[in-house]
DNA sequence: TGCCAGGCCCTCTTTAGGGCCTT
C-alpha cells in the first residue's frame, strides 16, 4: 500500500460542536508495511481536562499548562502528514476534530479518511468487539502502552490496518490493497463483500473472487 | 438538577429504536 498516516486524537470530550478541543495528537506514517515516521504532541487549547478524561487518558490540566498551543501543533501535524491519505479507528470521531481544528487555521483537509473499525466489521465479521484494544488483543497483535494515549493508540491502529491488509490479501485474495480500496470496502454492504469471497457479486477493483 | 454527539449497524426494521465506538 502507498503511504498512509494513521492518526489519533485525545480530546476533552466527544464533540467539537459542543466546544470540546484536542489535548493530544499522534500521526504515524506507514509505508511498505511498516511504520516509517511518527509525530506526537500534547497541545494546550486553554480548556480544563474533565476528571473523567483525566482518569481515562492520564492527561491532566497541569500537563497541558506548558504544552504548545493547539494552533501550533495542528499546523505542524498537518504539515507532517501533508497530502497522504488518513486512517483512524472510528474515523468519524477523529475526522470531526481534524476538520474543526484545521478550519480554525483557515485550512481544509484535502485527503480522505479510512476507518479501521468499519473495515474490520466487514473483514472480521465475527470479532467479539470492535474496540481498538479488543481487536488488537483478539488478533494477537502486540499492544502499545499506555493505551488511551495518542501515540500508543495510533500505533495499535496502524498494526490493525496492516493486519486487515494481510487478511484482504490472503483470505480475500485481494490483488493489491490501496487506501482507495479500503475506502470502498468500508462503505460496502457486508453481503457484497461476502459475495466476493464465494466468487459472486459485481466486480470491485482490487478484489477477485476466491471460488 | 439533568442532560449532553453522531455515524454505523442490527433487528422483534424501514413511518424506529437502541447498542457500539470514539474522548
PDB file of C-alpha atoms (C1' of nucleotides) in Angstrom:
ATOM      1  CA  UNK A   1       0.000   0.000   0.000  1.00  0.00           C
ATOM      2  CA  UNK A   2       1.117   3.524  -0.675  1.00  0.00           C
ATOM      3  CA  UNK A   3       1.967   5.642   2.349  1.00  0.00           C
ATOM      4  CA  UNK A   4      -0.865   6.491   4.749  1.00  0.00           C
ATOM      5  CA  UNK A   5      -0.969   8.436   8.010  1.00  0.00           C
ATOM      6  CA  UNK A   6      -2.737   6.799  10.951  1.00  0.00           C
ATOM      7  CA  UNK A   7      -3.862   9.476  13.396  1.00  0.00           C
ATOM      8  CA  UNK A   8      -5.365   9.513  16.868  1.00  0.00           C
ATOM      9  CA  UNK A   9      -6.707  12.384  18.981  1.00  0.00           C
ATOM     10  CA  UNK A  10      -7.127  12.653  22.721  1.00  0.00           C
ATOM     11  CA  UNK A  11      -9.674  15.365  23.477  1.00  0.00           C
ATOM     12  CA  UNK A  12     -11.652  16.998  26.262  1.00  0.00           C
ATOM     13  CA  UNK A  13     -14.847  15.270  25.089  1.00  0.00           C
ATOM     14  CA  UNK A  14     -16.760  13.783  22.210  1.00  0.00           C
ATOM     15  CA  UNK A  15     -17.859  16.708  20.107  1.00  0.00           C
ATOM     16  CA  UNK A  16     -16.069  19.758  18.700  1.00  0.00           C
ATOM     17  CA  UNK A  17     -19.520  21.215  18.011  1.00  0.00           C
ATOM     18  CA  UNK A  18     -20.097  21.292  21.774  1.00  0.00           C
ATOM     19  CA  UNK A  19     -16.823  23.062  22.423  1.00  0.00           C
ATOM     20  CA  UNK A  20     -14.549  20.099  23.002  1.00  0.00           C
ATOM     21  CA  UNK A  21     -10.927  20.538  21.899  1.00  0.00           C
ATOM     22  CA  UNK A  22      -7.923  18.259  21.409  1.00  0.00           C
ATOM     23  CA  UNK A  23      -5.409  17.633  24.168  1.00  0.00           C
ATOM     24  CA  UNK A  24      -3.014  15.400  22.228  1.00  0.00           C
ATOM     25  CA  UNK A  25      -2.483  14.072  18.714  1.00  0.00           C
ATOM     26  CA  UNK A  26      -0.283  11.436  17.159  1.00  0.00           C
ATOM     27  CA  UNK A  27       0.291  10.654  13.485  1.00  0.00           C
ATOM     28  CA  UNK A  28       2.081   7.504  12.373  1.00  0.00           C
ATOM     29  CA  UNK A  29       3.325   7.292   8.796  1.00  0.00           C
ATOM     30  CA  UNK A  30       3.035   3.771   7.387  1.00  0.00           C
ATOM     31  CA  UNK A  31       4.697   2.713   4.145  1.00  0.00           C
ATOM     32  CA  UNK A  32       5.758  -0.638   2.725  1.00  0.00           C
ATOM     33  CA  UNK A  33       4.029  -2.468   5.554  1.00  0.00           C
ATOM     34  CA  UNK A  34       5.827  -0.736   8.410  1.00  0.00           C
ATOM     35  CA  UNK A  35       5.907   2.431  10.481  1.00  0.00           C
ATOM     36  CA  UNK A  36       8.439   4.802   8.945  1.00  0.00           C
ATOM     37  CA  UNK A  37       7.846   8.006  10.960  1.00  0.00           C
ATOM     38  CA  UNK A  38       5.952   9.308  13.984  1.00  0.00           C
ATOM     39  CA  UNK A  39       4.587  12.632  15.249  1.00  0.00           C
ATOM     40  CA  UNK A  40       3.173  13.127  18.736  1.00  0.00           C
ATOM     41  CA  UNK A  41       2.437  16.171  20.857  1.00  0.00           C
ATOM     42  CA  UNK A  42       0.291  17.342  23.714  1.00  0.00           C
ATOM     43  CA  UNK A  43      -1.426  20.654  22.987  1.00  0.00           C
ATOM     44  CA  UNK A  44      -2.948  23.428  25.024  1.00  0.00           C
ATOM     45  CA  UNK A  45      -6.346  24.742  23.946  1.00  0.00           C
ATOM     46  CA  UNK A  46      -6.835  26.648  27.201  1.00  0.00           C
ATOM     47  CA  UNK A  47      -9.552  24.292  28.442  1.00  0.00           C
ATOM     48  CA  UNK A  48      -9.517  22.269  31.660  1.00  0.00           C
ATOM     49  CA  UNK A  49      -9.448  18.488  31.276  1.00  0.00           C
ATOM     50  CA  UNK A  50     -12.631  16.955  32.736  1.00  0.00           C
ATOM     51  CA  UNK A  51     -11.978  14.470  35.580  1.00  0.00           C
ATOM     52  CA  UNK A  52     -13.347  11.534  33.598  1.00  0.00           C
ATOM     53  CA  UNK A  53     -10.999  12.297  30.694  1.00  0.00           C
ATOM     54  CA  UNK A  54      -8.040  12.680  33.056  1.00  0.00           C
ATOM     55  CA  UNK A  55      -8.792   9.260  34.557  1.00  0.00           C
ATOM     56  CA  UNK A  56      -9.191   7.748  31.072  1.00  0.00           C
ATOM     57  CA  UNK A  57      -6.140   9.205  29.370  1.00  0.00           C
ATOM     58  CA  UNK A  58      -3.871  10.258  32.217  1.00  0.00           C
ATOM     59  CA  UNK A  59      -3.663  13.706  30.609  1.00  0.00           C
ATOM     60  CA  UNK A  60      -4.247  16.433  33.196  1.00  0.00           C
ATOM     61  CA  UNK A  61      -4.837  20.159  33.010  1.00  0.00           C
ATOM     62  CA  UNK A  62      -1.448  20.645  34.679  1.00  0.00           C
ATOM     63  CA  UNK A  63       0.259  18.608  31.939  1.00  0.00           C
ATOM     64  CA  UNK A  64      -1.233  20.867  29.272  1.00  0.00           C
ATOM     65  CA  UNK A  65      -0.248  24.091  31.017  1.00  0.00           C
ATOM     66  CA  UNK A  66       3.189  24.126  29.404  1.00  0.00           C
ATOM     67  CA  UNK A  67       2.203  22.288  26.197  1.00  0.00           C
ATOM     68  CA  UNK A  68       2.459  24.173  22.879  1.00  0.00           C
ATOM     69  CA  UNK A  69      -0.696  25.964  21.684  1.00  0.00           C
ATOM     70  CA  UNK A  70      -3.183  23.853  19.756  1.00  0.00           C
ATOM     71  CA  UNK A  71      -2.811  26.095  16.690  1.00  0.00           C
ATOM     72  CA  UNK A  72       0.928  25.438  16.571  1.00  0.00           C
ATOM     73  CA  UNK A  73       0.553  21.682  16.975  1.00  0.00           C
ATOM     74  CA  UNK A  74      -2.241  21.318  14.433  1.00  0.00           C
ATOM     75  CA  UNK A  75      -0.303  23.306  11.827  1.00  0.00           C
ATOM     76  CA  UNK A  76       2.739  21.150  12.492  1.00  0.00           C
ATOM     77  CA  UNK A  77       0.921  17.816  12.286  1.00  0.00           C
ATOM     78  CA  UNK A  78      -0.994  18.899   9.175  1.00  0.00           C
ATOM     79  CA  UNK A  79       2.350  19.696   7.535  1.00  0.00           C
ATOM     80  CA  UNK A  80       3.749  16.385   8.820  1.00  0.00           C
ATOM     81  CA  UNK A  81       1.050  14.293   7.088  1.00  0.00           C
ATOM     82  CA  UNK A  82       0.848  16.543   4.034  1.00  0.00           C
ATOM     83  CA  UNK A  83      -1.435  15.101   1.379  1.00  0.00           C
ATOM     84  CA  UNK A  84      -1.029  11.492   2.492  1.00  0.00           C
ATOM     85  CA  UNK A  85      -4.381   9.661   2.921  1.00  0.00           C
ATOM     86  CA  UNK A  86      -5.568   9.383   6.516  1.00  0.00           C
ATOM     87  CA  UNK A  87      -6.621   6.415   8.647  1.00  0.00           C
ATOM     88  CA  UNK A  88      -8.156   6.320  12.131  1.00  0.00           C
ATOM     89  CA  UNK A  89     -10.103   3.930  14.343  1.00  0.00           C
ATOM     90  CA  UNK A  90     -13.710   5.167  14.404  1.00  0.00           C
ATOM     91  CA  UNK A  91     -12.573   7.832  11.949  1.00  0.00           C
ATOM     92  CA  UNK A  92     -15.805   9.778  12.164  1.00  0.00           C
ATOM     93  CA  UNK A  93     -14.618  10.932  15.596  1.00  0.00           C
ATOM     94  CA  UNK A  94     -11.073  11.929  14.597  1.00  0.00           C
ATOM     95  CA  UNK A  95     -12.149  13.472  11.282  1.00  0.00           C
ATOM     96  CA  UNK A  96     -14.547  15.827  13.072  1.00  0.00           C
ATOM     97  CA  UNK A  97     -11.770  17.136  15.325  1.00  0.00           C
ATOM     98  CA  UNK A  98      -9.246  17.217  12.458  1.00  0.00           C
ATOM     99  CA  UNK A  99     -11.573  19.242  10.251  1.00  0.00           C
ATOM    100  CA  UNK A 100     -12.688  21.551  13.073  1.00  0.00           C
ATOM    101  CA  UNK A 101      -9.126  22.385  14.111  1.00  0.00           C
ATOM    102  CA  UNK A 102      -7.909  22.863  10.535  1.00  0.00           C
ATOM    103  CA  UNK A 103     -10.880  25.132   9.925  1.00  0.00           C
ATOM    104  CA  UNK A 104      -9.729  27.307  12.834  1.00  0.00           C
ATOM    105  CA  UNK A 105      -6.410  27.672  10.990  1.00  0.00           C
ATOM    106  CA  UNK A 106      -8.145  28.576   7.740  1.00  0.00           C
ATOM    107  CA  UNK A 107      -7.034  25.263   6.279  1.00  0.00           C
ATOM    108  CA  UNK A 108      -9.005  22.430   4.742  1.00  0.00           C
ATOM    109  CA  UNK A 109      -8.438  18.697   4.561  1.00  0.00           C
ATOM    110  CA  UNK A 110      -7.723  17.530   1.026  1.00  0.00           C
ATOM    111  CA  UNK A 111      -7.467  13.789   1.585  1.00  0.00           C
ATOM    112  CA  UNK A 112      -9.965  11.120   2.572  1.00  0.00           C
ATOM    113  CA  UNK A 113     -10.194   9.100   5.807  1.00  0.00           C
ATOM    114  CA  UNK A 114     -10.380   5.340   6.101  1.00  0.00           C
ATOM    115  CA  UNK A 115     -11.884   3.883   9.278  1.00  0.00           C
ATOM    116  CA  UNK A 116     -10.268   0.705  10.613  1.00  0.00           C
ATOM    117  CA  UNK A 117     -13.406  -0.038  12.631  1.00  0.00           C
ATOM    118  CA  UNK A 118     -15.653  -0.049   9.552  1.00  0.00           C
ATOM    119  CA  UNK A 119     -13.176  -2.154   7.565  1.00  0.00           C
ATOM    120  CA  UNK A 120     -12.764  -4.571  10.499  1.00  0.00           C
ATOM    121  CA  UNK A 121     -16.535  -5.013  10.775  1.00  0.00           C
ATOM    122  CA  UNK A 122     -16.521  -6.301   7.199  1.00  0.00           C
ATOM    123  CA  UNK A 123     -13.245  -8.214   7.098  1.00  0.00           C
ATOM    124  CA  UNK A 124     -13.591  -9.706  10.612  1.00  0.00           C
ATOM    125  CA  UNK A 125     -17.352 -10.167  10.981  1.00  0.00           C
ATOM    126  CA  UNK A 126     -17.020 -12.497  13.964  1.00  0.00           C
ATOM    127  CA  UNK A 127     -14.803 -10.310  16.136  1.00  0.00           C
ATOM    128  CA  UNK A 128     -16.092 -10.226  19.727  1.00  0.00           C
ATOM    129  CA  UNK A 129     -15.637  -6.453  19.918  1.00  0.00           C
ATOM    130  CA  UNK A 130     -14.564  -3.670  17.610  1.00  0.00           C
ATOM    131  CA  UNK A 131     -12.926  -1.538  20.277  1.00  0.00           C
ATOM    132  CA  UNK A 132      -9.346  -0.835  19.224  1.00  0.00           C
ATOM    133  CA  UNK A 133      -7.736  -2.567  22.201  1.00  0.00           C
ATOM    134  CA  UNK A 134     -10.073  -5.543  21.989  1.00  0.00           C
ATOM    135  CA  UNK A 135      -9.427  -6.041  18.268  1.00  0.00           C
ATOM    136  CA  UNK A 136      -5.669  -5.831  18.767  1.00  0.00           C
ATOM    137  CA  UNK A 137      -5.897  -8.378  21.608  1.00  0.00           C
ATOM    138  CA  UNK A 138      -8.218 -10.783  19.779  1.00  0.00           C
ATOM    139  CA  UNK A 139      -5.891 -10.758  16.751  1.00  0.00           C
ATOM    140  CA  UNK A 140      -2.858 -11.441  18.911  1.00  0.00           C
ATOM    141  CA  UNK A 141      -1.191  -8.191  17.866  1.00  0.00           C
ATOM    142  CA  UNK A 142       1.243  -6.539  20.279  1.00  0.00           C
ATOM    143  CA  UNK A 143      -0.438  -3.897  22.418  1.00  0.00           C
ATOM    144  CA  UNK A 144       1.124  -0.459  22.691  1.00  0.00           C
ATOM    145  CA  UNK A 145       1.330   1.303  26.039  1.00  0.00           C
ATOM    146  CA  UNK A 146      -0.056   3.387  27.524  1.00  0.00           C
ATOM    147  CA  UNK A 147      -3.500   2.813  25.995  1.00  0.00           C
ATOM    148  CA  UNK A 148      -5.684   5.898  25.531  1.00  0.00           C
ATOM    149  CA  UNK A 149      -2.646   7.978  24.728  1.00  0.00           C
ATOM    150  CA  UNK A 150      -2.404   9.242  21.170  1.00  0.00           C
ATOM    151  CA  UNK A 151       0.829   7.619  20.023  1.00  0.00           C
ATOM    152  CA  UNK A 152       0.063   4.202  21.531  1.00  0.00           C
ATOM    153  CA  UNK A 153      -3.432   4.173  20.024  1.00  0.00           C
ATOM    154  CA  UNK A 154      -2.163   5.370  16.626  1.00  0.00           C
ATOM    155  CA  UNK A 155       0.454   2.612  16.611  1.00  0.00           C
ATOM    156  CA  UNK A 156      -2.142  -0.015  17.545  1.00  0.00           C
ATOM    157  CA  UNK A 157      -4.463   1.270  14.815  1.00  0.00           C
ATOM    158  CA  UNK A 158      -1.600   1.052  12.315  1.00  0.00           C
ATOM    159  CA  UNK A 159      -0.930  -2.580  13.335  1.00  0.00           C
ATOM    160  CA  UNK A 160      -4.634  -3.310  12.956  1.00  0.00           C
ATOM    161  CA  UNK A 161      -4.666  -1.695   9.498  1.00  0.00           C
ATOM    162  CA  UNK A 162      -1.668  -3.778   8.382  1.00  0.00           C
ATOM    163  CA  UNK A 163      -3.368  -6.933   9.699  1.00  0.00           C
ATOM    164  CA  UNK A 164      -6.555  -6.077   7.798  1.00  0.00           C
ATOM    165  CA  UNK A 165      -4.445  -5.552   4.699  1.00  0.00           C
ATOM    166  CA  UNK A 166      -2.924  -9.011   5.185  1.00  0.00           C
ATOM    167  CA  UNK A 167      -6.369 -10.584   5.689  1.00  0.00           C
ATOM    168  CA  UNK A 168      -7.576  -8.992   2.452  1.00  0.00           C
ATOM    169  CA  UNK A 169      -4.586 -10.279   0.523  1.00  0.00           C
ATOM    170  CA  UNK A 170      -4.551 -13.797   1.978  1.00  0.00           C
ATOM    171  CA  UNK A 171      -8.158 -14.669   2.781  1.00  0.00           C
ATOM    172  CA  UNK A 172      -9.957 -12.421   0.311  1.00  0.00           C
ATOM    173  CA  UNK A 173      -7.273 -12.913  -2.382  1.00  0.00           C
ATOM    174  CA  UNK A 174      -7.012  -9.186  -2.836  1.00  0.00           C
ATOM    175  CA  UNK A 175      -4.575  -8.341  -5.612  1.00  0.00           C
ATOM    176  CA  UNK A 176      -3.407  -5.070  -4.059  1.00  0.00           C
ATOM    177  CA  UNK A 177      -4.644  -3.133  -1.060  1.00  0.00           C
ATOM    178  CA  UNK A 178      -4.826   0.612  -1.569  1.00  0.00           C
ATOM    179  CA  UNK A 179      -6.310   3.357   0.572  1.00  0.00           C
ATOM    180  CA  UNK A 180      -8.933   3.812  -2.144  1.00  0.00           C
ATOM    181  CA  UNK A 181      -9.870   0.121  -1.931  1.00  0.00           C
ATOM    182  CA  UNK A 182     -10.198   0.315   1.869  1.00  0.00           C
ATOM    183  CA  UNK A 183     -12.375   3.404   1.405  1.00  0.00           C
ATOM    184  CA  UNK A 184     -14.659   1.372  -0.870  1.00  0.00           C
ATOM    185  CA  UNK A 185     -14.739  -1.646   1.422  1.00  0.00           C
ATOM    186  CA  UNK A 186     -15.727   0.430   4.462  1.00  0.00           C
ATOM    187  CA  UNK A 187     -18.875   1.567   2.577  1.00  0.00           C
ATOM    188  CA  UNK A 188     -19.628  -1.836   1.096  1.00  0.00           C
ATOM    189  CA  UNK A 189     -22.634  -3.824   2.352  1.00  0.00           C
ATOM    190  CA  UNK A 190     -21.356  -6.855   4.255  1.00  0.00           C
ATOM    191  CA  UNK A 191     -23.295  -9.147   1.943  1.00  0.00           C
ATOM    192  CA  UNK A 192     -21.451  -7.736  -1.066  1.00  0.00           C
ATOM    193  CA  UNK A 193     -18.029  -8.389   0.458  1.00  0.00           C
ATOM    194  CA  UNK A 194     -19.086 -11.944   1.275  1.00  0.00           C
ATOM    195  CA  UNK A 195     -20.262 -12.398  -2.295  1.00  0.00           C
ATOM    196  CA  UNK A 196     -16.712 -11.743  -3.461  1.00  0.00           C
ATOM    197  CA  UNK A 197     -15.473 -14.450  -1.103  1.00  0.00           C
ATOM    198  CA  UNK A 198     -17.540 -17.060  -2.928  1.00  0.00           C
ATOM    199  CA  UNK A 199     -16.733 -15.696  -6.337  1.00  0.00           C
ATOM    200  CA  UNK A 200     -20.042 -13.967  -6.895  1.00  0.00           C
ATOM    201  CA  UNK A 201     -21.270 -10.410  -6.997  1.00  0.00           C
ATOM    202  CA  UNK A 202     -20.202  -7.385  -9.066  1.00  0.00           C
ATOM    203  CA  UNK A 203     -16.627  -6.542  -9.884  1.00  0.00           C
ATOM    204  CA  UNK A 204     -14.724  -4.470  -7.385  1.00  0.00           C
ATOM    205  CA  UNK A 205     -11.366  -3.079  -8.376  1.00  0.00           C
ATOM    206  CA  UNK A 206      -8.604  -4.772  -6.452  1.00  0.00           C
ATOM    207  CA  UNK A 207     -10.641  -7.779  -5.381  1.00  0.00           C
ATOM    208  CA  UNK A 208     -11.127 -11.065  -7.114  1.00  0.00           C
ATOM    209  CA  UNK A 209     -13.311 -13.972  -6.095  1.00  0.00           C
ATOM    210  CA  UNK A 210     -11.851 -16.904  -4.207  1.00  0.00           C
ATOM    211  CA  UNK A 211     -14.066 -19.653  -5.574  1.00  0.00           C
TER     212      UNK A 211
ATOM    213  C1'  DT B   1     -30.620  19.125  38.528  1.00  0.00           C
ATOM    214  C1'  DG B   2     -30.371  16.630  34.481  1.00  0.00           C
ATOM    215  C1'  DC B   3     -28.712  16.203  30.298  1.00  0.00           C
ATOM    216  C1'  DC B   4     -25.418  16.402  26.673  1.00  0.00           C
ATOM    217  C1'  DA B   5     -22.548  13.796  19.642  1.00  0.00           C
ATOM    218  C1'  DG B   6     -23.135  11.369  15.657  1.00  0.00           C
ATOM    219  C1'  DG B   7     -22.451   7.768  12.175  1.00  0.00           C
ATOM    220  C1'  DC B   8     -22.888   2.916  11.662  1.00  0.00           C
ATOM    221  C1'  DC B   9     -25.373  -1.326  12.106  1.00  0.00           C
ATOM    222  C1'  DC B  10     -28.630  -4.774  13.719  1.00  0.00           C
ATOM    223  C1'  DT B  11     -33.370  -6.173  14.240  1.00  0.00           C
ATOM    224  C1'  DC B  12     -38.663  -8.212  17.377  1.00  0.00           C
ATOM    225  C1'  DT B  13     -36.815  -2.622  10.973  1.00  0.00           C
ATOM    226  C1'  DT B  14     -37.670   0.597   7.031  1.00  0.00           C
ATOM    227  C1'  DT B  15     -43.419   5.759   9.353  1.00  0.00           C
ATOM    228  C1'  DA B  16     -37.813   3.056  14.750  1.00  0.00           C
ATOM    229  C1'  DG B  17     -35.076   2.203  18.456  1.00  0.00           C
ATOM    230  C1'  DG B  18     -31.073   1.052  20.693  1.00  0.00           C
ATOM    231  C1'  DG B  19     -26.169  -0.572  21.112  1.00  0.00           C
ATOM    232  C1'  DC B  20     -21.452   0.235  19.620  1.00  0.00           C
ATOM    233  C1'  DC B  21     -17.400   3.191  19.234  1.00  0.00           C
ATOM    234  C1'  DT B  22     -14.528   7.369  19.816  1.00  0.00           C
ATOM    235  C1'  DT B  23     -12.945  11.088  24.280  1.00  0.00           C
TER     236       DT B  23
END
